[in-house]
């Protein structure tokens, strides 16, 4: 063994194999469980990483070895060899353990673990992501590996535990990585209006051409409209999207759409400007390429993912109205129009990270005695979105202003 405890991953494999065959669970090897349990998350990012670690640990008391560096591929011509594939009888979960001992292959960890999880689903097709536990044990944790871990936990909502081997009282043990070292503060959940893009799905009733006074024909279909929102939220979660939708009744008498659904999601390219708030940020050639794309195309969060979510909702609406997408804008513009014309807001559904924030807000309300609040209460939804948006956030217009163009002066195109 060297200064990094193990000379190579083979030594690490032999060590862990020996411990598991001696009857130790992975939790028996972890020395800082008590300190971890006392950790208090300081942000949403912290909380997501902490919850992921805690969830994984619940499956590591008793484990049985299914395979150890064996090819698990259903197709014999392929080669997929997880370091360990384990079964956790207490939680009926599959545990995938990947070992890393040097910096160089760390960029491969993400693709490897994902491939192993997909192959497990080939054998056990009904297993959910919630019953697959991913454990990454690495002697070193470079920035690239930490980025991967945070992305998998926060955005992909996968169960991942990060461990590192250490020497404790002369023995090799495992330590849970500091939550704060994985949680990325730069991906704060504080947003501005430009970070949220969307559009309005107008539910047209063309019978109003003949009789403007009869604006109640669609009223009996409100439950079906709410079902459309639920279907959209399910699609959003399936796509790992992060967004929300409001159903509202339009009180503008000249409108031929008595109801509308305002649909939003994170505008990923608009949030790219966050990097430029850091004065120590040093952009590379890829940053330059992305900036040029944003300058030329101005993507505002109206991508194919949001369109497909909307199409799912339309399938529940087309039999009683004519749904049509209009008003491709950001949150501020669309919400001002919505709140000026709505009478009233009728329903709110959300998906991805926003759904977690909304659910916790509802729980707080219920715990305070507000037990009559509906699960799709639009006023609570509006409260959540407003809390996420920082009115003092200064959107950095590097895409339209050349104040930091000098950062790219010495870069040549690829």
mmCIF file of C-alpha atoms in Angstrom:
data_model
loop_
_atom_site.group_PDB
_atom_site.id
_atom_site.type_symbol
_atom_site.label_atom_id
_atom_site.label_comp_id
_atom_site.label_asym_id
_atom_site.label_seq_id
_atom_site.Cartn_x
_atom_site.Cartn_y
_atom_site.Cartn_z
ATOM 1 C CA UNK A 1 0.000 0.000 0.000
ATOM 2 C CA UNK A 2 1.119 3.564 -0.792
ATOM 3 C CA UNK A 3 0.319 7.039 0.462
ATOM 4 C CA UNK A 4 -3.113 6.712 -1.131
ATOM 5 C CA UNK A 5 -3.667 3.564 0.988
ATOM 6 C CA UNK A 6 -3.961 1.335 -2.080
ATOM 7 C CA UNK A 7 -1.477 0.970 -4.911
ATOM 8 C CA UNK A 8 -4.259 0.233 -7.368
ATOM 9 C CA UNK A 9 -7.922 -0.649 -7.637
ATOM 10 C CA UNK A 10 -7.151 -4.366 -7.521
ATOM 11 C CA UNK A 11 -5.830 -3.984 -3.979
ATOM 12 C CA UNK A 12 -8.932 -2.030 -3.046
ATOM 13 C CA UNK A 13 -11.095 -4.769 -4.571
ATOM 14 C CA UNK A 14 -9.331 -7.505 -2.601
ATOM 15 C CA UNK A 15 -9.654 -5.546 0.644
ATOM 16 C CA UNK A 16 -13.373 -4.899 0.274
ATOM 17 C CA UNK A 17 -14.061 -8.429 -0.955
ATOM 18 C CA UNK A 18 -12.368 -9.854 2.116
ATOM 19 C CA UNK A 19 -14.389 -7.640 4.449
ATOM 20 C CA UNK A 20 -17.692 -8.489 2.776
ATOM 21 C CA UNK A 21 -16.969 -12.213 2.837
ATOM 22 C CA UNK A 22 -16.115 -11.971 6.528
ATOM 23 C CA UNK A 23 -19.696 -10.879 7.058
ATOM 24 C CA UNK A 24 -19.194 -7.148 7.351
ATOM 25 C CA UNK A 25 -21.815 -4.895 5.839
ATOM 26 C CA UNK A 26 -20.583 -1.723 4.222
ATOM 27 C CA UNK A 27 -21.957 0.226 7.167
ATOM 28 C CA UNK A 28 -19.676 -1.740 9.515
ATOM 29 C CA UNK A 29 -16.706 -0.205 7.712
ATOM 30 C CA UNK A 30 -17.900 3.401 7.943
ATOM 31 C CA UNK A 31 -16.481 5.277 10.902
ATOM 32 C CA UNK A 32 -18.331 8.608 10.805
ATOM 33 C CA UNK A 33 -21.976 7.557 10.774
ATOM 34 C CA UNK A 34 -22.722 9.382 14.026
ATOM 35 C CA UNK A 35 -21.171 12.638 12.830
ATOM 36 C CA UNK A 36 -23.062 12.305 9.565
ATOM 37 C CA UNK A 37 -26.393 11.845 11.360
ATOM 38 C CA UNK A 38 -25.800 15.101 13.247
ATOM 39 C CA UNK A 39 -25.226 17.095 10.060
ATOM 40 C CA UNK A 40 -27.655 19.970 9.482
ATOM 41 C CA UNK A 41 -28.116 20.904 5.802
ATOM 42 C CA UNK A 42 -27.670 24.610 5.123
ATOM 43 C CA UNK A 43 -29.235 24.808 1.669
ATOM 44 C CA UNK A 44 -31.394 22.860 -0.739
ATOM 45 C CA UNK A 45 -28.249 21.479 -2.403
ATOM 46 C CA UNK A 46 -26.948 20.289 0.977
ATOM 47 C CA UNK A 47 -30.292 18.743 1.799
ATOM 48 C CA UNK A 48 -30.482 16.802 -1.478
ATOM 49 C CA UNK A 49 -26.979 15.354 -1.037
ATOM 50 C CA UNK A 50 -27.610 14.551 2.640
ATOM 51 C CA UNK A 51 -30.910 12.810 1.848
ATOM 52 C CA UNK A 52 -29.253 10.759 -0.901
ATOM 53 C CA UNK A 53 -26.447 9.620 1.384
ATOM 54 C CA UNK A 54 -28.890 8.798 4.184
ATOM 55 C CA UNK A 55 -31.158 6.836 1.842
ATOM 56 C CA UNK A 56 -28.253 4.751 0.555
ATOM 57 C CA UNK A 57 -26.897 4.010 4.021
ATOM 58 C CA UNK A 58 -30.182 2.347 4.991
ATOM 59 C CA UNK A 59 -29.411 -0.472 2.530
ATOM 60 C CA UNK A 60 -25.849 -1.196 3.615
ATOM 61 C CA UNK A 61 -26.181 -2.974 6.970
ATOM 62 C CA UNK A 62 -26.514 -6.443 5.452
ATOM 63 C CA UNK A 63 -25.428 -7.176 1.888
ATOM 64 C CA UNK A 64 -24.943 -10.321 -0.187
ATOM 65 C CA UNK A 65 -22.514 -10.509 -3.101
ATOM 66 C CA UNK A 66 -24.149 -11.170 -6.474
ATOM 67 C CA UNK A 67 -21.063 -10.538 -8.570
ATOM 68 C CA UNK A 68 -17.514 -9.309 -8.055
ATOM 69 C CA UNK A 69 -15.782 -7.870 -11.099
ATOM 70 C CA UNK A 70 -17.762 -10.305 -13.263
ATOM 71 C CA UNK A 71 -19.354 -9.581 -16.621
ATOM 72 C CA UNK A 72 -23.044 -8.941 -15.948
ATOM 73 C CA UNK A 73 -23.951 -8.120 -19.548
ATOM 74 C CA UNK A 74 -27.022 -9.896 -20.866
ATOM 75 C CA UNK A 75 -25.236 -9.934 -24.219
ATOM 76 C CA UNK A 76 -22.088 -12.101 -23.957
ATOM 77 C CA UNK A 77 -20.332 -10.013 -26.626
ATOM 78 C CA UNK A 78 -20.444 -6.941 -24.365
ATOM 79 C CA UNK A 79 -18.427 -6.421 -21.218
ATOM 80 C CA UNK A 80 -19.892 -4.767 -18.141
ATOM 81 C CA UNK A 81 -17.990 -5.510 -14.954
ATOM 82 C CA UNK A 82 -19.087 -3.627 -11.859
ATOM 83 C CA UNK A 83 -16.597 -3.959 -9.028
ATOM 84 C CA UNK A 84 -19.394 -5.276 -6.836
ATOM 85 C CA UNK A 85 -23.051 -6.023 -7.419
ATOM 86 C CA UNK A 86 -24.749 -6.616 -4.080
ATOM 87 C CA UNK A 87 -28.198 -7.411 -2.738
ATOM 88 C CA UNK A 88 -29.582 -5.700 0.363
ATOM 89 C CA UNK A 89 -32.233 -8.059 1.834
ATOM 90 C CA UNK A 90 -33.503 -5.556 4.400
ATOM 91 C CA UNK A 91 -34.593 -3.064 1.728
ATOM 92 C CA UNK A 92 -34.806 -5.447 -1.262
ATOM 93 C CA UNK A 93 -32.403 -3.179 -3.133
ATOM 94 C CA UNK A 94 -29.594 -3.781 -5.595
ATOM 95 C CA UNK A 95 -26.345 -2.079 -4.594
ATOM 96 C CA UNK A 96 -23.795 -1.156 -7.254
ATOM 97 C CA UNK A 97 -20.325 -0.434 -5.870
ATOM 98 C CA UNK A 98 -17.700 1.232 -8.038
ATOM 99 C CA UNK A 99 -14.097 1.657 -6.857
ATOM 100 C CA UNK A 100 -11.681 4.391 -7.950
ATOM 101 C CA UNK A 101 -8.087 4.795 -6.842
ATOM 102 C CA UNK A 102 -6.576 7.301 -9.322
ATOM 103 C CA UNK A 103 -7.643 10.611 -10.812
ATOM 104 C CA UNK A 104 -7.407 9.674 -14.484
ATOM 105 C CA UNK A 105 -10.459 7.387 -14.849
ATOM 106 C CA UNK A 106 -12.770 9.481 -12.687
ATOM 107 C CA UNK A 107 -14.583 10.915 -15.694
ATOM 108 C CA UNK A 108 -15.668 7.358 -16.531
ATOM 109 C CA UNK A 109 -17.453 6.748 -13.240
ATOM 110 C CA UNK A 110 -20.750 8.259 -14.343
ATOM 111 C CA UNK A 111 -21.101 6.290 -17.558
ATOM 112 C CA UNK A 112 -20.030 3.080 -15.840
ATOM 113 C CA UNK A 113 -22.518 3.238 -12.973
ATOM 114 C CA UNK A 114 -25.356 4.258 -15.304
ATOM 115 C CA UNK A 115 -24.544 1.364 -17.640
ATOM 116 C CA UNK A 116 -24.539 -1.100 -14.748
ATOM 117 C CA UNK A 117 -27.904 0.194 -13.503
ATOM 118 C CA UNK A 118 -29.424 -0.166 -16.963
ATOM 119 C CA UNK A 119 -28.127 -3.714 -17.235
ATOM 120 C CA UNK A 120 -29.647 -4.576 -13.856
ATOM 121 C CA UNK A 121 -32.991 -3.469 -15.287
ATOM 122 C CA UNK A 122 -32.516 -5.941 -18.129
ATOM 123 C CA UNK A 123 -32.508 -8.753 -15.574
ATOM 124 C CA UNK A 124 -35.091 -7.172 -13.256
ATOM 125 C CA UNK A 125 -37.296 -5.064 -15.547
ATOM 126 C CA UNK A 126 -39.695 -3.774 -12.901
ATOM 127 C CA UNK A 127 -37.036 -2.484 -10.505
ATOM 128 C CA UNK A 128 -37.287 1.246 -9.892
ATOM 129 C CA UNK A 129 -34.444 3.726 -9.609
ATOM 130 C CA UNK A 130 -35.392 3.988 -5.944
ATOM 131 C CA UNK A 131 -34.390 0.355 -5.419
ATOM 132 C CA UNK A 132 -30.976 0.764 -7.016
ATOM 133 C CA UNK A 133 -28.313 2.084 -4.646
ATOM 134 C CA UNK A 134 -25.087 3.454 -6.108
ATOM 135 C CA UNK A 135 -21.941 3.591 -3.972
ATOM 136 C CA UNK A 136 -18.802 5.283 -5.243
ATOM 137 C CA UNK A 137 -15.650 4.615 -3.202
ATOM 138 C CA UNK A 138 -12.690 6.689 -4.309
ATOM 139 C CA UNK A 139 -9.272 7.379 -2.779
ATOM 140 C CA UNK A 140 -9.286 10.823 -4.389
ATOM 141 C CA UNK A 141 -12.160 13.158 -5.160
ATOM 142 C CA UNK A 142 -11.161 15.604 -7.914
ATOM 143 C CA UNK A 143 -13.543 18.339 -9.047
ATOM 144 C CA UNK A 144 -14.738 16.332 -12.037
ATOM 145 C CA UNK A 145 -15.844 13.431 -9.863
ATOM 146 C CA UNK A 146 -17.617 15.738 -7.414
ATOM 147 C CA UNK A 147 -19.437 17.425 -10.299
ATOM 148 C CA UNK A 148 -20.631 14.042 -11.490
ATOM 149 C CA UNK A 149 -21.838 13.047 -8.016
ATOM 150 C CA UNK A 150 -23.783 16.266 -7.518
ATOM 151 C CA UNK A 151 -25.335 16.083 -10.976
ATOM 152 C CA UNK A 152 -26.519 12.528 -10.391
ATOM 153 C CA UNK A 153 -28.007 13.385 -6.997
ATOM 154 C CA UNK A 154 -29.498 16.832 -7.583
ATOM 155 C CA UNK A 155 -30.578 16.852 -11.216
ATOM 156 C CA UNK A 156 -30.919 13.152 -12.094
ATOM 157 C CA UNK A 157 -32.383 12.374 -8.647
ATOM 158 C CA UNK A 158 -30.450 9.123 -8.296
ATOM 159 C CA UNK A 159 -29.406 7.472 -5.046
ATOM 160 C CA UNK A 160 -25.645 7.875 -4.694
ATOM 161 C CA UNK A 161 -23.334 7.577 -1.685
ATOM 162 C CA UNK A 162 -19.775 8.929 -1.803
ATOM 163 C CA UNK A 163 -17.125 7.240 0.371
ATOM 164 C CA UNK A 164 -13.355 7.377 0.710
ATOM 165 C CA UNK A 165 -10.967 4.868 2.334
ATOM 166 C CA UNK A 166 -8.930 6.105 5.290
ATOM 167 C CA UNK A 167 -6.645 4.649 7.960
ATOM 168 C CA UNK A 168 -8.278 4.541 11.396
ATOM 169 C CA UNK A 169 -6.380 3.036 14.327
ATOM 170 C CA UNK A 170 -4.172 1.142 11.935
ATOM 171 C CA UNK A 171 -7.039 -0.348 9.931
ATOM 172 C CA UNK A 172 -8.513 0.582 6.572
ATOM 173 C CA UNK A 173 -11.999 1.985 7.037
ATOM 174 C CA UNK A 174 -14.434 4.073 5.015
ATOM 175 C CA UNK A 175 -15.518 7.635 5.574
ATOM 176 C CA UNK A 176 -18.638 9.376 4.249
ATOM 177 C CA UNK A 177 -17.557 12.353 2.204
ATOM 178 C CA UNK A 178 -18.463 15.766 3.594
ATOM 179 C CA UNK A 179 -21.879 16.726 2.257
ATOM 180 C CA UNK A 180 -20.761 20.318 1.717
ATOM 181 C CA UNK A 181 -17.857 19.172 -0.463
ATOM 182 C CA UNK A 182 -20.310 17.561 -2.912
ATOM 183 C CA UNK A 183 -23.131 20.111 -2.796
ATOM 184 C CA UNK A 184 -22.408 22.853 -5.286
ATOM 185 C CA UNK A 185 -23.197 26.305 -3.946
ATOM 186 C CA UNK A 186 -22.860 27.661 -7.477
ATOM 187 C CA UNK A 187 -26.042 25.796 -8.349
ATOM 188 C CA UNK A 188 -28.048 27.673 -5.794
ATOM 189 C CA UNK A 189 -31.794 27.441 -6.132
ATOM 190 C CA UNK A 190 -32.059 31.216 -6.134
ATOM 191 C CA UNK A 191 -33.449 32.199 -9.509
ATOM 192 C CA UNK A 192 -34.304 35.290 -11.475
ATOM 193 C CA UNK A 193 -37.107 35.859 -13.973
ATOM 194 C CA UNK A 194 -34.844 35.149 -16.954
ATOM 195 C CA UNK A 195 -33.976 31.704 -15.594
ATOM 196 C CA UNK A 196 -37.570 30.492 -16.099
ATOM 197 C CA UNK A 197 -39.006 30.200 -19.595
ATOM 198 C CA UNK A 198 -42.422 29.108 -20.751
ATOM 199 C CA UNK A 199 -45.554 29.844 -22.710
ATOM 200 C CA UNK A 200 -49.325 29.982 -22.447
ATOM 201 C CA UNK A 201 -51.493 27.090 -23.613
ATOM 202 C CA UNK A 202 -54.769 28.803 -24.486
ATOM 203 C CA UNK A 203 -57.874 26.622 -24.382
ATOM 204 C CA UNK A 204 -59.964 28.118 -27.179
ATOM 205 C CA UNK A 205 -63.716 27.744 -27.400
ATOM 206 C CA UNK A 206 -64.533 28.761 -30.957
ATOM 207 C CA UNK A 207 -68.258 28.686 -30.170
ATOM 208 C CA UNK A 208 -67.622 32.128 -28.714
ATOM 209 C CA UNK A 209 -67.428 33.455 -32.255
ATOM 210 C CA UNK A 210 -71.190 32.971 -32.414
ATOM 211 C CA UNK A 211 -72.120 33.779 -28.835
ATOM 212 C CA UNK A 212 -69.669 35.852 -26.745
ATOM 213 C CA UNK A 213 -71.988 35.777 -23.750
ATOM 214 C CA UNK A 214 -71.761 32.017 -23.207
ATOM 215 C CA UNK A 215 -68.351 31.799 -21.520
ATOM 216 C CA UNK A 216 -69.306 28.900 -19.263
ATOM 217 C CA UNK A 217 -69.387 26.021 -21.789
ATOM 218 C CA UNK A 218 -65.952 24.768 -20.706
ATOM 219 C CA UNK A 219 -66.690 24.989 -16.969
ATOM 220 C CA UNK A 220 -67.733 21.314 -16.622
ATOM 221 C CA UNK A 221 -64.332 20.261 -17.954
ATOM 222 C CA UNK A 222 -62.234 21.812 -15.175
ATOM 223 C CA UNK A 223 -61.549 18.399 -13.602
ATOM 224 C CA UNK A 224 -60.318 17.168 -16.967
ATOM 225 C CA UNK A 225 -58.067 20.238 -17.241
ATOM 226 C CA UNK A 226 -56.590 19.411 -13.838
ATOM 227 C CA UNK A 227 -56.005 15.851 -14.996
ATOM 228 C CA UNK A 228 -54.084 17.283 -17.950
ATOM 229 C CA UNK A 229 -51.811 19.111 -15.479
ATOM 230 C CA UNK A 230 -51.227 15.885 -13.559
ATOM 231 C CA UNK A 231 -50.278 14.073 -16.752
ATOM 232 C CA UNK A 232 -47.894 16.878 -17.649
ATOM 233 C CA UNK A 233 -46.238 16.669 -14.232
ATOM 234 C CA UNK A 234 -45.763 12.912 -14.654
ATOM 235 C CA UNK A 235 -44.157 13.469 -18.045
ATOM 236 C CA UNK A 236 -41.932 16.189 -16.611
ATOM 237 C CA UNK A 237 -40.685 13.881 -13.874
ATOM 238 C CA UNK A 238 -40.072 11.083 -16.366
ATOM 239 C CA UNK A 239 -37.938 13.452 -18.432
ATOM 240 C CA UNK A 240 -35.985 14.703 -15.401
ATOM 241 C CA UNK A 241 -37.290 18.149 -16.262
ATOM 242 C CA UNK A 242 -37.832 20.853 -13.622
ATOM 243 C CA UNK A 243 -40.904 23.004 -14.074
ATOM 244 C CA UNK A 244 -44.489 23.855 -13.190
ATOM 245 C CA UNK A 245 -47.879 24.836 -14.612
ATOM 246 C CA UNK A 246 -50.827 26.968 -13.540
ATOM 247 C CA UNK A 247 -54.424 26.438 -14.689
ATOM 248 C CA UNK A 248 -56.447 29.647 -14.623
ATOM 249 C CA UNK A 249 -59.729 31.130 -15.811
ATOM 250 C CA UNK A 250 -59.411 34.127 -18.106
ATOM 251 C CA UNK A 251 -61.604 37.090 -17.149
ATOM 252 C CA UNK A 252 -60.748 39.096 -20.275
ATOM 253 C CA UNK A 253 -64.064 39.263 -22.059
ATOM 254 C CA UNK A 254 -62.552 39.598 -25.530
ATOM 255 C CA UNK A 255 -60.593 36.379 -25.213
ATOM 256 C CA UNK A 256 -61.859 33.365 -27.123
ATOM 257 C CA UNK A 257 -60.003 31.130 -24.650
ATOM 258 C CA UNK A 258 -61.972 31.093 -21.357
ATOM 259 C CA UNK A 259 -59.206 29.008 -19.724
ATOM 260 C CA UNK A 260 -55.427 28.886 -20.047
ATOM 261 C CA UNK A 261 -52.533 26.850 -18.724
ATOM 262 C CA UNK A 262 -49.273 28.714 -18.201
ATOM 263 C CA UNK A 263 -46.380 26.252 -18.446
ATOM 264 C CA UNK A 264 -42.785 26.890 -17.340
ATOM 265 C CA UNK A 265 -39.447 25.187 -16.823
ATOM 266 C CA UNK A 266 -35.860 26.131 -16.087
ATOM 267 C CA UNK A 267 -34.233 27.862 -19.042
ATOM 268 C CA UNK A 268 -30.840 26.100 -18.972
ATOM 269 C CA UNK A 269 -28.991 28.360 -21.390
ATOM 270 C CA UNK A 270 -30.243 31.483 -19.635
ATOM 271 C CA UNK A 271 -28.873 30.210 -16.335
ATOM 272 C CA UNK A 272 -25.445 29.856 -17.945
ATOM 273 C CA UNK A 273 -24.761 33.479 -16.981
ATOM 274 C CA UNK A 274 -24.378 32.410 -13.336
ATOM 275 C CA UNK A 275 -20.731 31.550 -13.992
ATOM 276 C CA UNK A 276 -19.908 35.172 -14.789
ATOM 277 C CA UNK A 277 -20.934 36.381 -11.350
ATOM 278 C CA UNK A 278 -17.747 34.770 -10.044
ATOM 279 C CA UNK A 279 -14.853 37.162 -10.625
ATOM 280 C CA UNK A 280 -12.433 34.221 -10.510
ATOM 281 C CA UNK A 281 -14.249 32.362 -13.281
ATOM 282 C CA UNK A 282 -11.893 31.532 -16.147
ATOM 283 C CA UNK A 283 -13.838 30.498 -19.254
ATOM 284 C CA UNK A 284 -12.439 27.952 -21.682
ATOM 285 C CA UNK A 285 -13.106 27.425 -25.375
ATOM 286 C CA UNK A 286 -16.323 25.497 -24.673
ATOM 287 C CA UNK A 287 -17.638 28.442 -22.660
ATOM 288 C CA UNK A 288 -16.873 30.689 -25.615
ATOM 289 C CA UNK A 289 -18.747 28.353 -27.947
ATOM 290 C CA UNK A 290 -21.800 28.272 -25.662
ATOM 291 C CA UNK A 291 -21.783 32.056 -25.280
ATOM 292 C CA UNK A 292 -21.724 32.406 -29.070
ATOM 293 C CA UNK A 293 -24.663 30.003 -29.372
ATOM 294 C CA UNK A 294 -26.656 32.014 -26.840
ATOM 295 C CA UNK A 295 -25.844 35.290 -28.584
ATOM 296 C CA UNK A 296 -26.923 33.939 -31.941
ATOM 297 C CA UNK A 297 -29.989 31.881 -30.995
ATOM 298 C CA UNK A 298 -31.131 33.307 -27.613
ATOM 299 C CA UNK A 299 -32.621 30.026 -26.269
ATOM 300 C CA UNK A 300 -35.168 30.972 -23.599
ATOM 301 C CA UNK A 301 -36.257 27.585 -22.223
ATOM 302 C CA UNK A 302 -38.823 26.637 -24.849
ATOM 303 C CA UNK A 303 -37.156 23.385 -25.861
ATOM 304 C CA UNK A 304 -38.427 20.033 -27.033
ATOM 305 C CA UNK A 305 -38.796 18.736 -23.492
ATOM 306 C CA UNK A 306 -41.325 21.422 -22.561
ATOM 307 C CA UNK A 307 -43.141 20.942 -25.860
ATOM 308 C CA UNK A 308 -43.507 17.191 -25.273
ATOM 309 C CA UNK A 309 -44.791 17.832 -21.740
ATOM 310 C CA UNK A 310 -47.367 20.191 -23.205
ATOM 311 C CA UNK A 311 -48.419 17.685 -25.859
ATOM 312 C CA UNK A 312 -49.254 15.156 -23.143
ATOM 313 C CA UNK A 313 -51.580 17.717 -21.589
ATOM 314 C CA UNK A 314 -53.148 18.548 -24.936
ATOM 315 C CA UNK A 315 -54.227 14.946 -25.373
ATOM 316 C CA UNK A 316 -56.557 15.421 -22.390
ATOM 317 C CA UNK A 317 -57.938 18.714 -23.711
ATOM 318 C CA UNK A 318 -58.500 18.338 -27.442
ATOM 319 C CA UNK A 319 -61.907 16.621 -27.152
ATOM 320 C CA UNK A 320 -63.655 19.679 -25.705
ATOM 321 C CA UNK A 321 -61.566 22.712 -26.761
ATOM 322 C CA UNK A 322 -58.843 23.829 -29.162
ATOM 323 C CA UNK A 323 -55.551 24.143 -27.231
ATOM 324 C CA UNK A 324 -52.967 26.418 -28.808
ATOM 325 C CA UNK A 325 -49.511 27.454 -27.577
ATOM 326 C CA UNK A 326 -48.830 31.212 -27.537
ATOM 327 C CA UNK A 327 -46.662 33.818 -25.824
ATOM 328 C CA UNK A 328 -43.149 32.351 -25.670
ATOM 329 C CA UNK A 329 -41.676 34.462 -22.850
ATOM 330 C CA UNK A 330 -40.055 34.328 -19.413
ATOM 331 C CA UNK A 331 -41.741 34.056 -16.024
ATOM 332 C CA UNK A 332 -42.083 37.791 -15.363
ATOM 333 C CA UNK A 333 -43.872 38.638 -18.592
ATOM 334 C CA UNK A 334 -46.182 35.632 -18.568
ATOM 335 C CA UNK A 335 -46.980 35.743 -14.851
ATOM 336 C CA UNK A 336 -47.880 39.443 -14.965
ATOM 337 C CA UNK A 337 -50.334 38.766 -17.778
ATOM 338 C CA UNK A 338 -51.701 35.688 -16.016
ATOM 339 C CA UNK A 339 -52.262 37.423 -12.681
ATOM 340 C CA UNK A 340 -53.810 40.458 -14.342
ATOM 341 C CA UNK A 341 -56.351 38.386 -16.249
ATOM 342 C CA UNK A 342 -56.997 35.307 -14.107
ATOM 343 C CA UNK A 343 -60.241 34.907 -12.218
ATOM 344 C CA UNK A 344 -59.104 32.865 -10.413
ATOM 345 C CA UNK A 345 -56.023 30.612 -10.395
ATOM 346 C CA UNK A 346 -57.467 27.090 -10.320
ATOM 347 C CA UNK A 347 -54.638 24.570 -10.013
ATOM 348 C CA UNK A 348 -50.859 24.227 -9.742
ATOM 349 C CA UNK A 349 -48.742 21.208 -10.583
ATOM 350 C CA UNK A 350 -44.964 20.930 -10.688
ATOM 351 C CA UNK A 351 -42.220 18.421 -11.353
ATOM 352 C CA UNK A 352 -38.548 17.772 -10.680
ATOM 353 C CA UNK A 353 -36.762 19.821 -8.048
ATOM 354 C CA UNK A 354 -39.635 22.307 -7.824
ATOM 355 C CA UNK A 355 -42.007 19.517 -6.834
ATOM 356 C CA UNK A 356 -39.818 18.724 -3.839
ATOM 357 C CA UNK A 357 -39.833 22.350 -2.684
ATOM 358 C CA UNK A 358 -43.605 22.580 -3.160
ATOM 359 C CA UNK A 359 -44.255 19.336 -1.262
ATOM 360 C CA UNK A 360 -42.205 20.544 1.705
ATOM 361 C CA UNK A 361 -44.104 23.823 1.693
ATOM 362 C CA UNK A 362 -47.403 21.910 1.818
ATOM 363 C CA UNK A 363 -46.126 19.783 4.701
ATOM 364 C CA UNK A 364 -45.227 22.915 6.636
ATOM 365 C CA UNK A 365 -48.734 24.261 6.111
ATOM 366 C CA UNK A 366 -50.357 20.973 7.196
ATOM 367 C CA UNK A 367 -48.159 20.776 10.307
ATOM 368 C CA UNK A 368 -49.342 24.269 11.257
ATOM 369 C CA UNK A 369 -52.951 23.116 11.142
ATOM 370 C CA UNK A 370 -53.914 24.247 7.623
ATOM 371 C CA UNK A 371 -55.317 20.810 6.827
ATOM 372 C CA UNK A 372 -57.882 22.018 4.269
ATOM 373 C CA UNK A 373 -55.253 23.046 1.709
ATOM 374 C CA UNK A 374 -55.611 21.167 -1.586
ATOM 375 C CA UNK A 375 -52.647 19.217 -2.962
ATOM 376 C CA UNK A 376 -52.691 21.445 -6.059
ATOM 377 C CA UNK A 377 -53.313 24.762 -4.294
ATOM 378 C CA UNK A 378 -52.247 27.442 -6.817
ATOM 379 C CA UNK A 379 -51.738 30.117 -4.163
ATOM 380 C CA UNK A 380 -49.160 27.924 -2.423
ATOM 381 C CA UNK A 381 -47.588 27.252 -5.805
ATOM 382 C CA UNK A 382 -47.336 30.969 -6.487
ATOM 383 C CA UNK A 383 -45.826 31.482 -3.036
ATOM 384 C CA UNK A 384 -43.165 28.833 -3.741
ATOM 385 C CA UNK A 385 -42.175 30.329 -7.106
ATOM 386 C CA UNK A 386 -41.964 33.816 -5.674
ATOM 387 C CA UNK A 387 -39.748 32.562 -2.845
ATOM 388 C CA UNK A 388 -37.413 30.926 -5.362
ATOM 389 C CA UNK A 389 -37.015 34.133 -7.352
ATOM 390 C CA UNK A 390 -34.608 36.695 -5.934
ATOM 391 C CA UNK A 391 -35.852 40.195 -6.860
ATOM 392 C CA UNK A 392 -32.340 41.562 -6.292
ATOM 393 C CA UNK A 393 -30.606 39.115 -8.611
ATOM 394 C CA UNK A 394 -28.708 40.984 -11.321
ATOM 395 C CA UNK A 395 -28.946 39.007 -14.537
ATOM 396 C CA UNK A 396 -25.549 39.189 -16.244
ATOM 397 C CA UNK A 397 -26.073 40.237 -19.838
ATOM 398 C CA UNK A 398 -22.764 39.008 -21.174
ATOM 399 C CA UNK A 399 -24.660 37.690 -24.175
ATOM 400 C CA UNK A 400 -25.654 41.173 -25.270
ATOM 401 C CA UNK A 401 -22.989 43.327 -23.627
ATOM 402 C CA UNK A 402 -19.300 43.101 -24.473
ATOM 403 C CA UNK A 403 -18.050 44.166 -21.053
ATOM 404 C CA UNK A 404 -16.183 40.872 -20.545
ATOM 405 C CA UNK A 405 -15.337 40.040 -24.138
ATOM 406 C CA UNK A 406 -11.656 40.354 -23.237
ATOM 407 C CA UNK A 407 -11.961 36.989 -21.485
ATOM 408 C CA UNK A 408 -12.046 35.348 -24.887
ATOM 409 C CA UNK A 409 -9.411 37.404 -26.699
ATOM 410 C CA UNK A 410 -6.658 34.795 -26.513
ATOM 411 C CA UNK A 411 -8.866 31.845 -27.447
ATOM 412 C CA UNK A 412 -8.783 30.270 -30.854
ATOM 413 C CA UNK A 413 -11.773 28.421 -32.227
ATOM 414 C CA UNK A 414 -11.668 24.660 -32.182
#
